[in-house]
């Protein structure tokens, strides 16, 4: 057990707010904003760890549509309904679900205002609002343009729209994708998407091509992806890095044209994944900095800008940890345990966290990247010597095994969160 | 090790033994993203709740050294030292199967 002195030292070092001792006087009140991979499991774990807590989850959508495996929906390997989850399990676990959006946060008064006008008081607030797009970062790309050139980076109607466009495309057509600069949701995601679109094209529209315009010169699991593309889809995917003119500088949705520094490309199907920032409620709550993302300390993920507000998942700056559902889930469970300790006036433990992100290059071809993380100098840093990507040369059925692990992970994490 | 296991067991009993006890040692809560606390259909990833503590420790050591080949567990096991591994194993061993 940590003593009060070590806690004060730790709290000072980590910039944690003084414990409010809420549960010492009765039950504490925690409000969680956002019922995705971070928020939903945070709310559920809080209630599980301390059933006396009052936990409210604020989420406007009655059905959550998960992004992981949504690229398989594009390739017709899954239905969108297999991506969808309800909040009944979470309600059953004793969490109050408010089916509306949070519109304002008063950090000083410790309240959050909801779209239906209700004001909720909290001892601790957890924000896991995911991402919003930086509309206007690419001239011509706005919400109306996304109906012609879908981003499909929030799964749901956008995913179905992009799949429909692919199915309506003629054989021999050109699919153009654009990948955003760092940091963004799911670093290997655009490359998994290019792979699975190529997988589908190679079966149904084999004369077609995919051009992947990138705002970066390197990307996650790059050699594994590029080796796989050469082996599985020779000549089908052309990747254009930043230094070769890959950065999209504007788009014209009327003609499906993407303009880069070096030229312009007219697409038959265009998938623009725009630059991103923390979900807008983060900026309204005053927890986002000039980068558009939220700085947090690495023990309880409390904002370094506003006391009492914790930020999880894609919205937060988590040091070396990537923006993934696996990471949001791991952070949420650490945060929930830390909040229970803080409310009881005790020191949260120094955490260790794991991330593992699988990507599919074909239905039965999976690769992964993993890492182990710990607090170091105010940020989450990788534990040296651990982590890394799948072996470059696959022995036996390794790629098939990793594809099975990928779907097993998805079943497990969604059962743990929504089941 | 034995004492640690006992105290973990005692805590689990006192708190009613939820799969997410606040006393879970560092790293343990990340494992359940893949190694489900509950039974999951169609998962090829083994459950570790309620397994023999010594077996979990042996697997983790062999994953770490590479003696037992793996896709991802070797990369993860390298992030945990003996003491951290033993604490996690003791905690999972004390969870209901
Ligand atoms: C194509 C694609 C593939 C991916 N594949 C993987 C993968 O294989 N593995 C992996 O680990 N990750 C993957 N990811 C990443 C993963 O989806 C995200 O990292 C994860 O969803 C982050 O969780 P979150 O809680 O931060 O945000 P989200 O899951 O987006 O949840 C945010 C929630 O907050 C709600 N919300 C927002 N604002 C408010 C408000 N003001 N009030 C109330 N509610 C609000 C939203 O409605 C939403 O439900 C993928 C992403 C994409 C796009």
XYZ file of C-alpha atoms and ligand atoms in Angstrom:
569
model
C 0.000 0.000 0.000
C 1.286 3.433 -0.841
C 1.456 5.823 2.047
C -0.087 9.253 2.044
C 3.390 10.754 1.645
C 4.258 8.712 -1.424
C 0.849 9.607 -2.803
C 1.407 13.327 -2.350
C 4.790 12.988 -4.032
C 3.285 11.001 -6.848
C 0.311 13.308 -7.164
C 2.612 16.276 -7.370
C 4.841 14.611 -9.954
C 1.943 13.454 -12.050
C -0.052 16.679 -11.664
C -3.033 14.897 -10.153
C -5.749 16.820 -8.414
C -5.990 16.412 -4.669
C -8.324 13.530 -3.866
C -11.866 14.719 -3.314
C -12.641 11.936 -0.809
C -16.106 11.748 -2.288
C -16.751 8.129 -1.470
C -15.528 8.594 2.073
C -18.631 10.716 2.671
C -20.905 8.490 0.616
C -20.999 7.381 -2.976
C -19.004 9.318 -5.565
C -20.482 10.534 -8.812
C -18.706 9.820 -12.075
C -19.982 10.934 -15.467
C -18.510 9.306 -18.587
C -18.994 11.060 -21.923
C -18.852 8.794 -24.990
C -19.961 5.161 -25.161
C -17.241 3.840 -27.490
C -14.302 1.540 -26.828
C -12.929 3.797 -24.080
C -16.016 5.234 -22.388
C -18.286 2.182 -22.349
C -15.778 -0.083 -20.613
C -14.702 2.745 -18.287
C -18.299 3.169 -17.064
C -18.793 -0.559 -16.695
C -15.504 -1.130 -14.857
C -16.151 1.764 -12.457
C -19.460 0.230 -11.434
C -17.899 -3.227 -11.159
C -15.032 -2.008 -8.966
C -17.221 0.075 -6.674
C -20.957 -0.711 -6.903
C -21.688 2.243 -4.567
C -20.531 4.736 -7.195
C -23.152 6.521 -9.229
C -22.000 6.157 -12.848
C -23.718 7.876 -15.787
C -22.713 7.193 -19.390
C -23.655 9.949 -21.839
C -23.952 8.701 -25.432
C -26.419 9.947 -28.086
C -26.501 6.799 -30.244
C -28.620 3.866 -29.023
C -26.431 1.595 -31.170
C -22.632 1.798 -31.304
C -21.012 0.916 -34.635
C -17.462 -0.353 -34.136
C -14.672 0.666 -36.518
C -12.393 -2.379 -36.048
C -13.321 -4.898 -38.758
C -15.297 -2.242 -40.654
C -12.711 -2.582 -43.442
C -13.916 -6.194 -43.732
C -17.421 -4.804 -44.308
C -16.034 -2.868 -47.295
C -14.637 -6.143 -48.668
C -18.027 -7.804 -48.148
C -16.524 -10.226 -45.618
C -18.936 -8.978 -42.934
C -22.235 -7.192 -42.599
C -22.448 -3.789 -40.892
C -24.873 -5.353 -38.370
C -21.958 -7.464 -37.075
C -20.271 -4.177 -36.121
C -23.212 -2.983 -34.023
C -23.724 -3.161 -30.280
C -26.395 -1.939 -27.878
C -26.032 -0.633 -24.339
C -28.323 -3.170 -22.616
C -25.417 -5.064 -21.036
C -24.009 -1.824 -19.655
C -27.398 -0.774 -18.276
C -27.747 -4.227 -16.746
C -24.423 -3.719 -15.000
C -25.909 -0.763 -13.106
C -24.700 2.125 -15.263
C -27.228 4.896 -15.963
C -27.213 5.617 -19.687
C -28.240 9.123 -20.775
C -29.092 8.862 -24.470
C -28.046 12.358 -25.475
C -24.898 14.426 -26.121
C -22.843 16.438 -23.699
C -22.822 20.028 -24.913
C -20.819 21.898 -22.263
C -18.565 21.234 -19.295
C -17.950 23.553 -16.352
C -14.703 22.317 -14.811
C -14.869 24.753 -11.886
C -18.471 23.968 -10.933
C -17.922 20.282 -11.797
C -20.976 19.976 -14.016
C -21.709 18.760 -17.507
C -24.652 20.055 -19.535
C -26.542 17.706 -21.830
C -28.341 18.490 -25.095
C -31.698 17.902 -23.404
C -30.890 20.680 -20.936
C -30.085 18.483 -17.940
C -27.087 19.412 -15.842
C -25.175 16.585 -14.149
C -22.795 17.101 -11.231
C -19.665 14.988 -10.967
C -16.773 14.301 -8.651
C -14.804 12.931 -11.594
C -15.567 13.357 -15.313
C -14.278 10.938 -17.959
C -14.211 12.068 -21.586
C -13.797 9.461 -24.310
C -15.376 11.281 -27.270
C -13.148 9.774 -29.963
C -12.264 11.952 -32.943
C -13.797 14.682 -35.000
C -12.590 15.749 -38.407
C -10.640 18.869 -39.064
C -13.092 20.024 -41.753
C -11.488 22.663 -43.905
C -7.965 21.228 -43.549
C -8.349 19.982 -47.140
C -10.026 22.749 -49.195
C -13.172 21.352 -50.822
C -13.609 18.565 -48.275
C -16.556 19.306 -46.005
C -19.499 17.327 -44.655
C -21.336 17.604 -47.989
C -18.254 16.386 -49.872
C -18.114 13.341 -47.583
C -21.372 12.181 -49.197
C -19.523 11.978 -52.547
C -16.068 11.042 -51.266
C -16.742 9.115 -48.052
C -14.208 9.074 -45.233
C -15.696 5.943 -43.624
C -13.470 6.730 -40.627
C -16.448 6.698 -38.283
C -18.117 3.393 -39.033
C -21.792 3.253 -39.989
C -23.587 4.921 -42.890
C -20.240 6.095 -44.293
C -18.933 2.506 -44.415
C -22.061 1.321 -46.233
C -21.833 4.244 -48.674
C -18.208 3.480 -49.574
C -19.008 -0.209 -50.034
C -21.908 0.669 -52.335
C -19.672 2.937 -54.428
C -17.107 0.144 -54.787
C -19.807 -2.302 -55.843
C -21.187 0.183 -58.398
C -17.766 0.887 -59.911
C -16.920 -0.528 -63.340
C -14.185 -3.146 -63.625
C -11.000 -1.323 -64.585
C -11.911 1.652 -62.389
C -9.546 3.675 -60.227
C -10.026 3.820 -56.452
C -8.146 6.723 -54.858
C -7.576 6.823 -51.098
C -5.923 9.594 -49.102
C -4.232 8.935 -45.772
C -3.862 11.739 -43.192
C -0.791 13.080 -41.367
C 0.022 11.845 -37.841
C -1.507 11.604 -35.336
C -4.772 9.967 -36.372
C -7.165 7.167 -35.379
C -5.779 3.685 -36.081
C -2.313 4.173 -37.681
C -2.410 0.880 -39.675
C -6.096 1.387 -40.648
C -5.675 3.058 -44.065
C -3.245 0.323 -45.165
C -5.516 -2.458 -43.949
C -8.302 -0.766 -45.908
C -6.197 -0.556 -49.080
C -5.364 -4.264 -48.650
C -8.948 -5.395 -48.174
C -10.286 -3.224 -51.014
C -7.592 -4.814 -53.225
C -8.656 -8.228 -51.939
C -12.225 -7.553 -53.020
C -11.232 -5.918 -56.333
C -8.945 -8.828 -57.228
C -11.952 -11.160 -57.011
C -14.729 -9.019 -58.467
C -13.102 -6.225 -60.518
C -9.584 -7.504 -61.239
C -8.725 -4.898 -63.912
C -9.095 -2.090 -61.335
C -6.329 -0.184 -59.533
C -5.961 1.483 -56.128
C -3.936 4.652 -55.663
C -3.060 5.451 -52.044
C -2.021 9.099 -51.618
C -0.216 9.606 -48.311
C 0.643 12.686 -46.244
C 3.505 10.677 -44.686
C 6.722 9.046 -45.886
C 6.440 6.027 -43.589
C 3.593 4.122 -41.983
C 2.780 1.436 -39.417
C 3.804 -2.178 -40.255
C 5.037 -0.786 -43.598
C 7.306 -3.635 -44.732
C 4.732 -6.253 -43.764
C 2.051 -4.427 -45.724
C 4.235 -3.785 -48.764
C 5.552 -7.366 -48.855
C 1.972 -8.615 -48.577
C 0.763 -6.337 -51.395
C 3.524 -7.606 -53.710
C 2.669 -11.176 -52.877
C -1.143 -10.988 -52.857
C -2.036 -8.152 -55.237
C 0.951 -7.552 -57.532
C 0.646 -4.252 -59.421
C -2.771 -3.375 -57.967
C -1.870 -0.940 -55.146
C 0.273 2.124 -55.823
C 1.393 3.958 -52.658
C 2.493 7.575 -53.140
C 4.425 8.956 -50.134
C 4.584 12.626 -49.117
C 7.987 13.137 -50.766
C 6.637 11.876 -54.120
C 3.618 14.198 -54.045
C 1.242 12.136 -51.925
C -0.186 15.008 -49.889
C -3.701 15.952 -50.986
C -3.989 19.749 -51.056
C -7.588 20.077 -52.239
C -10.452 18.027 -53.629
C -13.322 18.608 -56.035
C -16.244 16.411 -55.027
C -18.231 17.222 -58.203
C -15.607 15.537 -60.421
C -14.131 13.179 -57.765
C -10.754 14.828 -58.246
C -7.962 14.842 -55.649
C -5.287 17.483 -56.149
C -1.766 16.968 -54.799
C 1.360 19.114 -54.832
C 2.489 17.229 -57.968
C -0.694 16.836 -60.009
C -4.284 15.739 -59.864
C -6.077 12.386 -59.903
C -9.600 11.734 -61.108
C -11.125 8.818 -59.222
C -13.993 6.443 -59.919
C -14.290 5.935 -56.158
C -12.608 8.333 -53.726
C -12.022 7.662 -50.023
C -10.669 10.742 -48.259
C -9.502 10.143 -44.681
C -9.174 13.722 -43.438
C -6.895 15.130 -40.698
C -8.382 14.675 -37.228
C -8.647 16.135 -33.736
C -10.196 15.164 -30.409
C -14.019 15.030 -30.371
C -15.306 18.619 -30.142
C -16.555 18.324 -26.543
C -12.870 18.133 -25.494
C -12.174 21.659 -26.731
C -15.417 22.903 -25.147
C -14.316 21.398 -21.819
C -10.960 23.155 -22.106
C -8.942 19.932 -22.116
C -7.654 20.130 -25.719
C -4.452 22.031 -26.432
C -3.354 23.854 -29.602
C -2.725 20.538 -31.379
C -6.428 19.730 -31.061
C -5.664 16.726 -28.793
C -5.763 16.371 -24.993
C -2.633 16.229 -22.810
C -3.010 13.923 -19.775
C -0.757 12.588 -17.020
C 0.175 8.900 -17.469
C -1.200 7.312 -14.259
C -4.931 8.138 -14.123
C -5.090 10.014 -17.478
C -6.258 13.178 -15.747
C -6.091 16.265 -17.945
C -3.057 18.454 -17.320
C -5.271 21.447 -18.236
C -8.367 20.846 -16.064
C -8.443 19.113 -12.700
C -10.926 16.298 -12.175
C -11.401 15.576 -15.887
C -9.893 12.355 -17.291
C -9.470 11.843 -21.040
C -9.197 8.426 -22.692
C -8.755 6.822 -26.055
C -8.292 8.553 -29.388
C -8.915 12.050 -27.961
C -5.949 11.931 -25.574
C -2.220 12.386 -26.113
C -1.026 9.045 -24.745
C 2.678 9.341 -25.496
C 3.873 6.262 -27.359
C 0.524 4.470 -27.215
C -1.338 4.542 -30.554
C -4.968 5.526 -31.075
C -6.601 2.100 -31.134
C -9.623 0.362 -29.646
C -7.307 -2.029 -27.815
C -5.467 0.927 -26.273
C -8.687 2.776 -25.368
C -9.933 -0.386 -23.616
C -6.688 -0.829 -21.672
C -6.567 2.861 -20.707
C -10.204 2.822 -19.606
C -9.686 -0.061 -17.172
C -6.583 1.595 -15.706
C -8.441 4.916 -15.441
C -11.462 3.340 -13.750
C -9.306 1.640 -11.108
C -7.373 4.889 -10.561
C -10.593 6.902 -10.133
C -11.863 4.455 -7.506
C -8.581 4.944 -5.613
C -8.619 8.735 -6.002
C -12.222 8.998 -4.779
C -11.266 6.971 -1.730
C -8.301 9.268 -1.083
C -5.727 6.637 -1.985
C -2.885 6.700 -4.505
C -3.491 5.009 -7.843
C -0.819 2.452 -8.743
C 1.779 3.026 -11.453
C 0.165 1.198 -14.366
C 1.464 -1.030 -17.131
C -0.557 -1.176 -20.334
C -0.559 -3.362 -23.424
C -1.602 -2.602 -26.984
C -2.011 -5.128 -29.784
C -3.377 -4.056 -33.174
C -4.154 -6.634 -35.812
C -4.586 -5.819 -39.486
C -5.943 -8.049 -42.227
C -4.400 -8.122 -45.708
C -6.888 -10.780 -46.854
C -9.622 -12.810 -45.183
C -7.092 -15.293 -43.773
C -3.936 -13.156 -43.698
C -3.292 -11.195 -40.469
C -0.349 -9.185 -39.110
C 0.064 -7.377 -35.804
C 1.928 -4.700 -33.901
C 2.207 -4.837 -30.117
C 3.711 -2.759 -27.329
C 3.913 -2.561 -23.531
C 3.736 0.910 -21.953
C 4.515 2.527 -18.592
C 4.647 6.072 -17.250
C 8.006 7.716 -17.852
C 8.779 11.445 -17.516
C 5.101 12.397 -17.535
C 4.154 10.347 -20.606
C 3.355 6.759 -21.487
C 6.566 5.313 -22.936
C 7.260 1.921 -24.477
C 8.956 -0.605 -22.227
C 12.243 -1.113 -24.082
C 12.907 -4.562 -25.519
C 9.234 -5.463 -25.721
C 6.711 -5.099 -28.533
C 7.215 -4.841 -32.275
C 5.604 -6.271 -35.379
C 4.931 -9.794 -36.681
C 7.873 -11.751 -38.103
C 8.691 -10.600 -41.648
C 8.925 -14.148 -42.940
C 5.932 -16.202 -41.900
C 6.577 -19.791 -40.924
C 3.781 -22.310 -41.171
C 0.326 -20.854 -40.753
C 1.401 -17.710 -38.885
C -0.593 -15.232 -41.019
C -3.695 -17.402 -40.818
C -3.257 -17.764 -37.075
C -2.992 -13.995 -36.631
C -6.183 -13.523 -38.685
C -7.939 -15.874 -36.252
C -6.484 -14.004 -33.281
C -7.759 -10.742 -34.800
C -11.375 -11.912 -34.936
C -11.048 -13.557 -31.509
C -9.818 -10.262 -30.045
C -12.790 -8.422 -31.572
C -15.266 -10.913 -30.131
C -13.632 -10.737 -26.716
C -13.297 -6.980 -26.440
C -16.840 -6.342 -27.624
C -18.188 -8.993 -25.220
C -16.220 -7.454 -22.344
C -17.502 -3.979 -23.255
C -21.083 -4.472 -24.435
C -21.945 -8.087 -23.548
C 5.237 -16.060 -4.112
C 3.100 -18.307 -1.909
C 2.381 -15.425 0.439
C 1.566 -13.146 -2.430
C -0.854 -15.699 -3.822
C -2.528 -16.075 -0.451
C -2.986 -12.376 0.001
C -4.371 -12.036 -3.498
C -6.788 -14.869 -2.758
C -7.801 -13.280 0.494
C -8.473 -9.968 -1.217
C -10.455 -11.644 -3.957
C -12.590 -13.392 -1.340
C -13.100 -10.242 0.701
C -14.177 -8.208 -2.295
C -16.437 -10.940 -3.612
C -13.885 -11.735 -6.299
C -15.001 -9.637 -9.293
C -12.886 -10.232 -12.402
C -11.767 -6.611 -12.247
C -10.730 -6.249 -8.620
C -9.183 -2.867 -7.902
C -6.216 -4.800 -6.565
C -5.325 -6.182 -9.964
C -1.566 -5.734 -10.311
C -0.086 -3.461 -13.006
C -0.717 -4.846 -16.489
C -3.399 -7.396 -15.527
C -6.353 -5.360 -16.734
C -4.853 -5.128 -20.246
C -4.781 -8.941 -20.592
C -8.579 -9.277 -20.505
C -8.939 -7.431 -23.821
C -7.913 -10.760 -25.405
C -8.083 -13.283 -22.548
C -11.751 -12.916 -21.731
C -12.936 -12.768 -18.122
C -16.128 -14.494 -19.342
C -16.684 -17.340 -21.816
C -16.669 -16.058 -25.393
C -17.898 -18.158 -28.310
C -15.689 -18.482 -31.378
C -12.510 -17.242 -29.740
C -9.313 -19.241 -30.287
C -7.514 -17.267 -27.553
C -7.313 -19.340 -24.354
C -8.836 -18.064 -21.129
C -6.368 -17.656 -18.267
C -8.724 -16.906 -15.360
C -8.501 -19.687 -12.806
C -5.490 -21.378 -14.455
C -2.625 -22.733 -12.331
C -0.395 -19.855 -11.304
C 2.798 -21.832 -11.975
C 1.618 -22.687 -15.487
C 0.945 -19.040 -16.355
C 4.390 -18.076 -15.053
C 6.082 -20.870 -17.039
C 4.275 -19.901 -20.253
C 5.228 -16.246 -19.830
C 8.901 -17.136 -19.185
C 9.043 -19.407 -22.204
C 7.302 -16.869 -24.419
C 9.816 -14.300 -23.255
C 12.851 -16.493 -23.947
C 11.387 -17.777 -27.198
C 11.564 -21.376 -25.951
C 7.826 -21.580 -26.657
C 7.168 -20.087 -30.115
C 4.332 -17.556 -30.384
C 2.862 -14.967 -32.718
C 2.400 -12.069 -30.306
C 2.887 -13.293 -26.718
C 6.687 -13.275 -26.965
C 6.595 -9.569 -27.841
C 4.275 -8.868 -24.898
C 5.968 -11.113 -22.313
C 9.235 -9.199 -22.843
C 7.562 -6.137 -21.307
C 7.144 -7.794 -17.872
C 9.869 -8.795 -15.411
C 9.655 -11.885 -13.176
C 8.021 -10.072 -10.287
C 5.393 -8.368 -12.459
C 4.676 -11.637 -14.243
C 4.229 -13.515 -10.973
C 1.850 -10.902 -9.602
C -0.293 -11.039 -12.751
C -0.260 -14.850 -12.738
C -1.274 -14.945 -9.063
C -4.136 -12.562 -9.730
C -5.477 -14.502 -12.740
C -5.017 -17.771 -10.887
C -7.279 -16.434 -8.134
C -10.090 -15.434 -10.532
C -13.077 -17.718 -11.001
C -12.536 -20.023 -13.976
C -11.288 1.630 -40.337
C -10.844 1.501 -38.918
C -10.332 0.293 -38.447
C -9.913 0.163 -37.123
N -9.414 -1.041 -36.715
C -8.977 -1.183 -35.436
C -8.443 -2.438 -34.991
O -8.379 -3.423 -35.747
N -8.006 -2.528 -33.715
C -8.068 -1.474 -32.859
O -7.645 -1.637 -31.718
N -8.563 -0.265 -33.261
C -9.018 -0.094 -34.522
N -9.539 1.120 -34.931
C -9.503 2.283 -33.998
C -10.681 2.330 -33.027
O -11.902 2.356 -33.698
C -10.569 3.587 -32.143
O -9.258 3.724 -31.692
C -11.522 3.489 -30.954
O -12.846 3.496 -31.401
C -11.259 4.611 -29.941
O -12.187 4.574 -28.877
P -12.725 5.957 -28.240
O -13.526 5.569 -27.053
O -11.601 6.891 -28.090
O -13.662 6.568 -29.379
P -14.975 5.955 -30.070
O -14.956 4.483 -30.053
O -15.124 6.646 -31.377
O -16.161 6.397 -29.115
C -16.504 7.732 -28.976
C -17.980 7.818 -28.600
O -18.228 9.098 -28.038
C -19.473 9.564 -28.470
N -19.455 11.027 -28.333
C -18.673 11.929 -28.983
N -18.938 13.172 -28.558
C -19.897 13.070 -27.601
C -20.614 14.021 -26.795
N -20.375 15.333 -26.906
N -21.531 13.544 -25.923
C -21.792 12.210 -25.810
N -21.148 11.284 -26.558
C -20.226 11.716 -27.450
C -19.594 9.046 -29.895
O -20.946 8.959 -30.306
C -18.927 7.675 -29.782
O -19.877 6.654 -29.524
C -9.992 1.276 -36.245
C -10.512 2.485 -36.711
C -10.937 2.608 -38.022
C -11.500 3.915 -38.495
